[in-house]
Short mmCIF file of C-alpha atoms and ligand atoms in Angstrom, two decimals:
data_model
loop_
_atom_site.label_atom_id
_atom_site.label_comp_id
_atom_site.label_asym_id
_atom_site.label_seq_id
_atom_site.Cartn_x
_atom_site.Cartn_y
_atom_site.Cartn_z
CA UNK A 1 140.47 146.61 76.65
CA UNK A 2 141.41 149.37 73.97
CA UNK A 3 145.58 149.14 72.97
CA UNK A 4 146.99 151.92 70.95
CA UNK A 5 150.38 151.48 69.45
CA UNK A 6 152.46 154.59 69.72
CA UNK A 7 155.75 155.51 68.06
CA UNK A 8 158.32 157.19 70.29
CA UNK A 9 160.68 159.10 69.00
CA UNK A 10 162.33 160.95 71.87
CA UNK A 11 165.22 162.44 69.36
CA UNK A 12 167.71 165.31 70.83
CA UNK A 13 168.81 167.32 73.45
CA UNK A 14 166.13 167.90 76.01
CA UNK A 15 163.85 165.74 74.02
CA UNK A 16 164.50 162.15 75.91
CA UNK A 17 163.95 163.86 79.29
CA UNK A 18 160.51 165.60 78.61
CA UNK A 19 159.44 162.41 76.51
CA UNK A 20 160.11 160.33 79.86
CA UNK A 21 157.79 162.23 81.85
CA UNK A 22 155.18 162.72 78.95
CA UNK A 23 155.25 159.09 78.67
CA UNK A 24 154.95 158.98 82.38
CA UNK A 25 151.88 160.51 82.34
CA UNK A 26 150.45 158.64 79.29
CA UNK A 27 150.98 155.37 81.13
CA UNK A 28 149.10 156.51 84.04
CA UNK A 29 145.99 158.01 82.28
CA UNK A 30 145.80 154.58 80.19
CA UNK A 31 145.73 152.88 83.67
CA UNK A 32 142.98 155.19 85.08
CA UNK A 33 140.91 155.38 82.24
CA UNK A 34 140.79 151.87 81.34
CA UNK A 35 142.97 152.01 78.03
CA UNK A 36 146.77 150.47 77.10
CA UNK A 37 149.49 152.06 75.32
CA UNK A 38 152.17 150.00 73.58
CA UNK A 39 154.91 152.06 72.70
CA UNK A 40 157.83 151.31 70.19
CA UNK A 41 160.68 153.15 70.61
CA UNK A 42 162.51 154.56 67.65
CA UNK A 43 166.37 155.99 67.96
CA UNK A 44 166.52 158.35 65.31
CA UNK A 45 167.59 161.82 65.86
CA UNK A 46 171.08 163.83 65.60
CA UNK A 47 172.88 161.58 67.70
CA UNK A 48 172.02 158.42 65.90
CA UNK A 49 173.16 160.42 62.67
CA UNK A 50 176.19 160.98 63.76
CA UNK A 51 176.91 157.62 65.14
CA UNK A 52 175.55 155.70 61.89
CA UNK A 53 174.58 158.26 59.22
CA UNK A 54 171.11 157.10 59.13
CA UNK A 55 168.24 159.50 59.34
CA UNK A 56 165.00 157.72 59.07
CA UNK A 57 165.39 154.62 56.94
CA UNK A 58 162.59 153.41 54.81
CA UNK A 59 161.82 150.06 56.77
CA UNK A 60 161.38 151.81 60.13
CA UNK A 61 159.48 154.97 58.59
CA UNK A 62 157.09 151.98 57.31
CA UNK A 63 156.85 150.45 60.55
CA UNK A 64 155.90 154.13 62.16
CA UNK A 65 153.26 154.66 59.69
CA UNK A 66 151.42 151.49 61.03
CA UNK A 67 151.01 152.97 64.59
CA UNK A 68 147.90 154.87 65.79
CA UNK A 69 149.91 157.96 66.78
CA UNK A 70 153.25 159.31 66.88
CA UNK A 71 155.06 161.12 69.72
CA UNK A 72 158.49 163.39 68.95
CA UNK A 73 160.09 164.67 71.83
CA UNK A 74 162.47 167.33 69.82
CA UNK A 75 164.97 167.25 67.06
CA UNK A 76 167.73 169.44 65.81
CA UNK A 77 171.47 169.88 66.68
CA UNK A 78 173.97 172.47 66.03
CA UNK A 79 176.82 170.25 65.04
CA UNK A 80 174.54 169.04 61.84
CA UNK A 81 174.09 170.89 58.59
CA UNK A 82 171.01 173.55 58.73
CA UNK A 83 167.83 171.63 58.01
CA UNK A 84 169.40 167.99 57.37
CA UNK A 85 167.63 166.20 60.45
CA UNK A 86 164.40 168.69 60.48
CA UNK A 87 163.70 167.63 56.90
CA UNK A 88 164.78 164.11 57.16
CA UNK A 89 162.60 163.23 60.28
CA UNK A 90 159.73 165.98 61.10
CA UNK A 91 159.18 167.27 57.34
CA UNK A 92 159.39 163.83 56.12
CA UNK A 93 156.55 162.88 58.45
CA UNK A 94 154.49 165.85 57.95
CA UNK A 95 154.38 165.46 53.92
CA UNK A 96 154.50 161.49 53.38
CA UNK A 97 152.07 161.09 56.03
CA UNK A 98 149.97 163.93 54.98
CA UNK A 99 149.60 165.70 58.40
CA UNK A 100 148.15 168.51 56.70
CA UNK A 101 146.64 170.17 59.87
CA UNK A 102 149.40 171.32 62.45
CA UNK A 103 147.35 172.07 65.43
CA UNK A 104 148.21 174.64 68.11
CA UNK A 105 146.15 175.44 71.03
CA UNK A 106 147.49 178.90 72.40
CA UNK A 107 145.78 178.55 76.00
CA UNK A 108 146.83 180.86 79.15
CA UNK A 109 146.34 178.48 82.11
CA UNK A 110 146.89 180.76 84.57
CA UNK A 111 147.16 184.74 84.62
CA UNK A 112 150.70 184.52 86.31
CA UNK A 113 152.05 183.20 83.46
CA UNK A 114 150.99 185.80 81.01
CA UNK A 115 153.42 188.15 79.78
CA UNK A 116 150.91 190.79 78.83
CA UNK A 117 149.62 193.57 81.28
CA UNK A 118 145.90 192.85 82.32
CA UNK A 119 145.15 189.80 80.38
CA UNK A 120 143.88 186.36 81.91
CA UNK A 121 142.84 183.06 81.02
CA UNK A 122 139.46 184.07 79.50
CA UNK A 123 141.28 186.32 76.89
CA UNK A 124 144.12 183.85 75.53
CA UNK A 125 142.15 180.80 74.34
CA UNK A 126 142.63 180.43 70.61
CA UNK A 127 143.68 177.31 68.17
CA UNK A 128 145.97 178.45 65.38
CA UNK A 129 145.66 175.82 62.50
CA UNK A 130 148.82 176.04 60.25
CA UNK A 131 148.70 174.32 57.19
CA UNK A 132 151.33 171.92 57.24
CA UNK A 133 152.27 170.62 54.12
CA UNK A 134 152.93 173.46 51.56
CA UNK A 135 154.37 176.84 51.26
CA UNK A 136 157.79 177.61 51.54
CA UNK A 137 158.01 174.50 53.37
CA UNK A 138 157.90 171.85 50.10
CA UNK A 139 161.52 172.68 49.64
CA UNK A 140 161.61 173.80 46.18
CA UNK A 141 164.52 176.32 46.14
CA UNK A 142 167.54 176.75 44.02
CA UNK A 143 170.60 178.75 43.35
CA UNK A 144 172.65 180.16 40.58
CA UNK A 145 175.81 181.68 40.58
CA UNK A 146 176.69 180.25 43.87
CA UNK A 147 178.96 182.18 45.78
CA UNK A 148 179.21 184.53 43.16
CA UNK A 149 178.73 188.25 43.96
CA UNK A 150 175.53 188.08 41.28
CA UNK A 151 174.35 184.75 42.74
CA UNK A 152 170.51 184.53 42.58
CA UNK A 153 168.57 182.31 45.51
CA UNK A 154 164.85 181.34 45.04
CA UNK A 155 162.67 179.68 47.23
CA UNK A 156 159.03 178.92 45.90
CA UNK A 157 155.84 179.05 47.80
CA UNK A 158 153.21 176.58 46.83
CA UNK A 159 149.43 176.65 47.41
CA UNK A 160 147.32 174.11 45.87
CA UNK A 161 143.71 174.62 45.72
CA UNK A 162 142.93 171.09 47.49
CA UNK A 163 145.67 171.70 49.84
CA UNK A 164 144.48 175.05 51.15
CA UNK A 165 140.54 174.01 51.06
CA UNK A 166 140.87 170.90 53.12
CA UNK A 167 143.10 172.96 56.12
CA UNK A 168 140.50 175.93 55.63
CA UNK A 169 137.72 173.34 56.19
CA UNK A 170 139.46 171.70 59.02
CA UNK A 171 139.40 175.23 60.75
CA UNK A 172 136.10 175.57 60.36
CA UNK A 173 134.83 172.13 61.51
CA UNK A 174 137.18 172.71 64.39
CA UNK A 175 135.41 176.67 65.28
CA UNK A 176 131.86 174.65 65.56
CA UNK A 177 133.40 171.90 68.03
CA UNK A 178 134.70 174.46 70.14
CA UNK A 179 131.70 176.31 70.58
CA UNK A 180 133.86 179.42 71.85
CA UNK A 181 132.71 182.42 69.57
CA UNK A 182 132.63 180.46 66.27
CA UNK A 183 134.85 182.42 64.39
CA UNK A 184 137.45 181.63 62.06
CA UNK A 185 140.02 184.07 61.19
CA UNK A 186 141.94 183.73 57.99
CA UNK A 187 145.72 184.99 58.60
CA UNK A 188 147.52 185.70 55.25
CA UNK A 189 150.00 188.21 53.45
CA UNK A 190 147.68 188.22 50.05
CA UNK A 191 148.36 192.17 49.84
CA UNK A 192 152.05 191.08 49.14
CA UNK A 193 152.25 187.84 48.32
CA UNK A 194 149.69 187.53 45.67
CA UNK A 195 149.72 183.90 45.25
CA UNK A 196 147.82 183.87 48.56
CA UNK A 197 144.52 185.07 46.83
CA UNK A 198 144.37 181.66 46.47
CA UNK A 199 143.36 181.81 50.36
CA UNK A 200 141.42 184.31 50.19
CA UNK A 201 138.81 183.09 47.38
CA UNK A 202 138.91 179.55 48.74
CA UNK A 203 138.40 180.69 52.28
CA UNK A 204 135.40 182.57 50.97
CA UNK A 205 134.01 180.00 49.21
CA UNK A 206 134.55 177.35 52.04
CA UNK A 207 132.89 180.14 54.39
CA UNK A 208 129.45 180.24 52.60
CA UNK A 209 128.94 176.33 53.69
CA UNK A 210 129.32 177.17 57.38
CA UNK A 211 126.74 179.86 57.90
CA UNK A 212 127.03 179.45 61.51
CA UNK A 213 130.53 180.22 62.08
CA UNK A 214 131.66 184.15 61.66
CA UNK A 215 134.74 184.89 59.50
CA UNK A 216 137.30 187.43 60.52
CA UNK A 217 140.63 188.37 58.21
CA UNK A 218 144.15 189.74 59.34
CA UNK A 219 147.22 189.88 57.30
CA UNK A 220 150.13 188.15 58.92
CA UNK A 221 151.66 191.61 60.59
CA UNK A 222 148.56 192.74 61.94
CA UNK A 223 147.60 189.58 63.25
CA UNK A 224 151.23 189.65 65.38
CA UNK A 225 150.39 192.94 66.82
CA UNK A 226 146.65 191.61 67.23
CA UNK A 227 147.68 188.55 69.23
CA UNK A 228 149.58 190.93 71.49
CA UNK A 229 146.96 193.75 72.17
CA UNK A 230 143.70 191.96 71.66
CA UNK A 231 144.49 188.18 71.85
CA UNK A 232 140.67 187.94 73.19
CA UNK A 233 139.57 188.66 69.06
CA UNK A 234 140.97 185.16 68.08
CA UNK A 235 139.11 181.72 68.36
CA UNK A 236 140.06 179.49 65.65
CA UNK A 237 142.71 181.03 63.33
CA UNK A 238 143.93 179.39 59.96
CA UNK A 239 147.25 180.24 58.25
CA UNK A 240 149.83 179.45 55.48
CA UNK A 241 152.62 176.83 56.87
CA UNK A 242 155.48 179.87 57.09
CA UNK A 243 153.43 182.14 59.10
CA UNK A 244 152.00 179.72 61.10
CA UNK A 245 155.28 178.62 62.58
CA UNK A 246 156.17 182.12 63.30
CA UNK A 247 153.04 183.22 64.61
CA UNK A 248 152.88 180.05 67.19
CA UNK A 249 156.20 180.85 68.44
CA UNK A 250 154.95 184.23 69.54
CA UNK A 251 151.53 182.61 70.58
CA UNK A 252 153.51 180.20 72.89
CA UNK A 253 154.95 183.27 74.65
CA UNK A 254 151.57 184.86 74.94
CA UNK A 255 150.56 181.73 77.34
CA UNK A 256 153.79 181.29 78.94
CA UNK A 257 156.52 180.16 77.14
CA UNK A 258 157.80 177.63 75.18
CA UNK A 259 158.05 175.03 77.81
CA UNK A 260 154.42 174.94 77.42
CA UNK A 261 152.96 174.93 73.86
CA UNK A 262 152.12 171.74 72.27
CA UNK A 263 151.13 170.46 69.20
CA UNK A 264 149.43 168.02 66.75
CA UNK A 265 150.49 167.33 63.07
CA UNK A 266 146.83 165.94 61.90
CA UNK A 267 145.64 164.14 59.39
CA UNK A 268 141.84 162.89 60.50
CA UNK A 269 141.44 159.13 60.79
CA UNK A 270 145.43 158.58 59.99
CA UNK A 271 148.28 157.98 62.11
CA UNK A 272 149.47 161.50 63.45
CA UNK A 273 152.12 163.29 65.05
CA UNK A 274 152.26 164.80 68.38
CA UNK A 275 155.00 166.85 69.86
CA UNK A 276 155.75 169.95 72.09
CA UNK A 277 156.90 172.95 69.84
CA UNK A 278 160.08 173.84 71.18
CA UNK A 279 163.05 172.85 70.00
CA UNK A 280 166.09 170.26 71.47
CA UNK A 281 167.74 173.25 73.33
CA UNK A 282 171.09 171.45 73.36
CA UNK A 283 172.64 173.65 76.09
CA UNK A 284 170.13 172.56 78.72
CA UNK A 285 169.98 168.91 77.80
CA UNK A 286 171.01 166.26 80.42
CA UNK A 287 170.75 168.41 83.26
CA UNK A 288 167.14 167.93 84.23
CA UNK A 289 166.10 171.93 83.97
CA UNK A 290 163.85 171.78 81.05
CA UNK A 291 159.97 171.89 81.48
CA UNK A 292 158.09 168.94 80.33
CA UNK A 293 154.78 170.47 80.13
CA UNK A 294 154.67 171.03 76.59
CA UNK A 295 155.45 167.27 76.09
CA UNK A 296 152.45 166.42 78.30
CA UNK A 297 150.34 168.79 77.09
CA UNK A 298 151.03 166.62 73.74
CA UNK A 299 149.98 163.65 75.14
CA UNK A 300 146.93 165.17 76.36
CA UNK A 301 146.56 166.10 72.27
CA UNK A 302 147.35 162.67 71.32
CA UNK A 303 144.90 161.08 73.62
CA UNK A 304 142.26 163.32 72.37
CA UNK A 305 143.24 162.51 68.71
CA UNK A 306 142.73 158.70 69.51
CA UNK A 307 139.26 159.24 71.38
CA UNK A 308 140.68 158.93 75.11
CA UNK A 309 138.54 162.50 75.61
CA UNK A 310 138.48 161.95 79.52
CA UNK A 311 141.94 160.82 79.47
CA UNK A 312 142.91 164.26 77.55
CA UNK A 313 140.90 166.49 79.84
CA UNK A 314 142.56 165.12 82.94
CA UNK A 315 145.75 165.71 81.89
CA UNK A 316 144.75 169.42 81.07
CA UNK A 317 142.79 169.70 84.13
CA UNK A 318 145.99 168.55 86.56
CA UNK A 319 148.32 171.04 84.45
CA UNK A 320 145.76 173.69 85.26
CA UNK A 321 145.09 173.33 88.73
CA UNK A 322 148.98 172.79 89.70
CA UNK A 323 149.12 176.39 87.97
CA UNK A 324 146.59 177.84 89.87
CA UNK A 325 147.43 176.21 93.40
CA UNK A 326 151.02 177.61 92.79
CA UNK A 327 152.46 174.55 93.10
CA UNK A 328 153.70 174.62 89.27
CA UNK A 329 155.32 178.42 89.40
CA UNK A 330 156.31 178.40 85.79
CA UNK A 331 157.70 176.60 82.68
CA UNK A 332 160.99 178.61 82.83
CA UNK A 333 164.17 176.41 82.46
CA UNK A 334 165.40 175.46 85.81
CA UNK A 335 162.02 176.45 87.62
CA UNK A 336 161.51 173.28 88.55
CA UNK A 337 163.37 169.75 87.92
CA UNK A 338 161.86 168.02 84.69
CA UNK A 339 161.50 164.80 86.59
CA UNK A 340 159.93 166.87 89.48
CA UNK A 341 157.10 168.37 87.30
CA UNK A 342 156.33 164.95 86.04
CA UNK A 343 155.87 163.61 89.00
CA UNK A 344 153.64 166.59 90.09
CA UNK A 345 151.49 165.77 87.25
CA UNK A 346 151.31 162.27 88.13
CA UNK A 347 150.19 163.30 91.95
CA UNK A 348 147.78 165.63 90.66
CA UNK A 349 145.92 163.00 88.45
CA UNK A 350 145.96 160.34 91.03
CA UNK A 351 144.75 162.86 93.84
CA UNK A 352 141.98 163.62 91.38
CA UNK A 353 141.05 160.05 90.89
CA UNK A 354 140.97 159.46 94.45
CA UNK A 355 138.44 162.23 95.27
C1 IPM B 1 158.06 173.94 64.37
C2 IPM B 1 159.73 173.92 63.68
C3 IPM B 1 160.11 173.35 62.70
C4 IPM B 1 158.97 173.95 61.57
C5 IPM B 1 161.34 173.36 62.48
C6 IPM B 1 162.15 172.51 63.30
C7 IPM B 1 161.78 172.94 60.77
O1 IPM B 1 159.97 175.21 64.11
O2 IPM B 1 157.59 173.01 64.27
O3 IPM B 1 157.40 175.04 64.49
O4 IPM B 1 159.56 175.30 60.85
O5 IPM B 1 158.06 173.65 61.29
MG1 MG B 2 158.66 176.92 64.91
#
């Protein structure tokens, strides 16, 4: 029997609750589809930092690297300095494991989840491929004359040819595999951020190798508009890190809310990281009110990544059917108890297996 070693970092706030439900689903599909999952639990996050001053020690990080995949619940805590834990855990894994493609599917499972008038599941079905190792996130920043009225602050947006090319290529391959409209849209702001001309040129060069894939282009501001006005225009879109961060929160709302949107931080063939895109939502923590759907969908992406496609599809189908039947009313905070949603998904999976 195939065994997958999964590193589990439940993290902060609602992270542990949603992770618990997601891991329950993962265990069940493993049992149903004939593979096994061995999980190693890591305690890292804000609470652990406050208690020990430890963020993500190197020996543990080395161990995590040896897994097949990583699951992260959520991290972040308002008691900590801004960015400390984000850079120490999420960004550390994205950069040091070189997880260059951040896949963020934006898929509407049921019309009633969509805040846009007249848009249904056929209209909202796209994947944003967010570059995940460069841009403003490289952390190259500085201050001069700090605190002075003449203070200067800078942050450098970094784009390398290799980094740009590999993620663009990933998007083209994905469009081919999805076989939807076979379109890749480049989203950038090259008209204002002239350094992004490297994206324009690299995209054009890679596109030549994919004559079967159509190309589109939208500046990020217009892309935000189109995503609301005509989401059906998008199939696969590729974009630099920072714009990808922003537009995928917009995308999450279009598909029903932060409680539904999952992501995979991927380096093909290497250990990769799966997480809901929502944060730790400290004010909802421990109340059993947060939706675990995004976390559960992240396990679907994880299964897909390790090669358990049937299990991945089963999880997605279960979620879709629960929305369709109305059993799952939504993903808003408090719409259903966290554990009740986990239970619903487990039951839906079991019922399917019996049918
Ligand atoms: C995300 C998050 C992170 C990001 C934060 C927590 C640093 O917003 O994964 O989208 O900006 O990438
Ligand atoms: Mg974000």
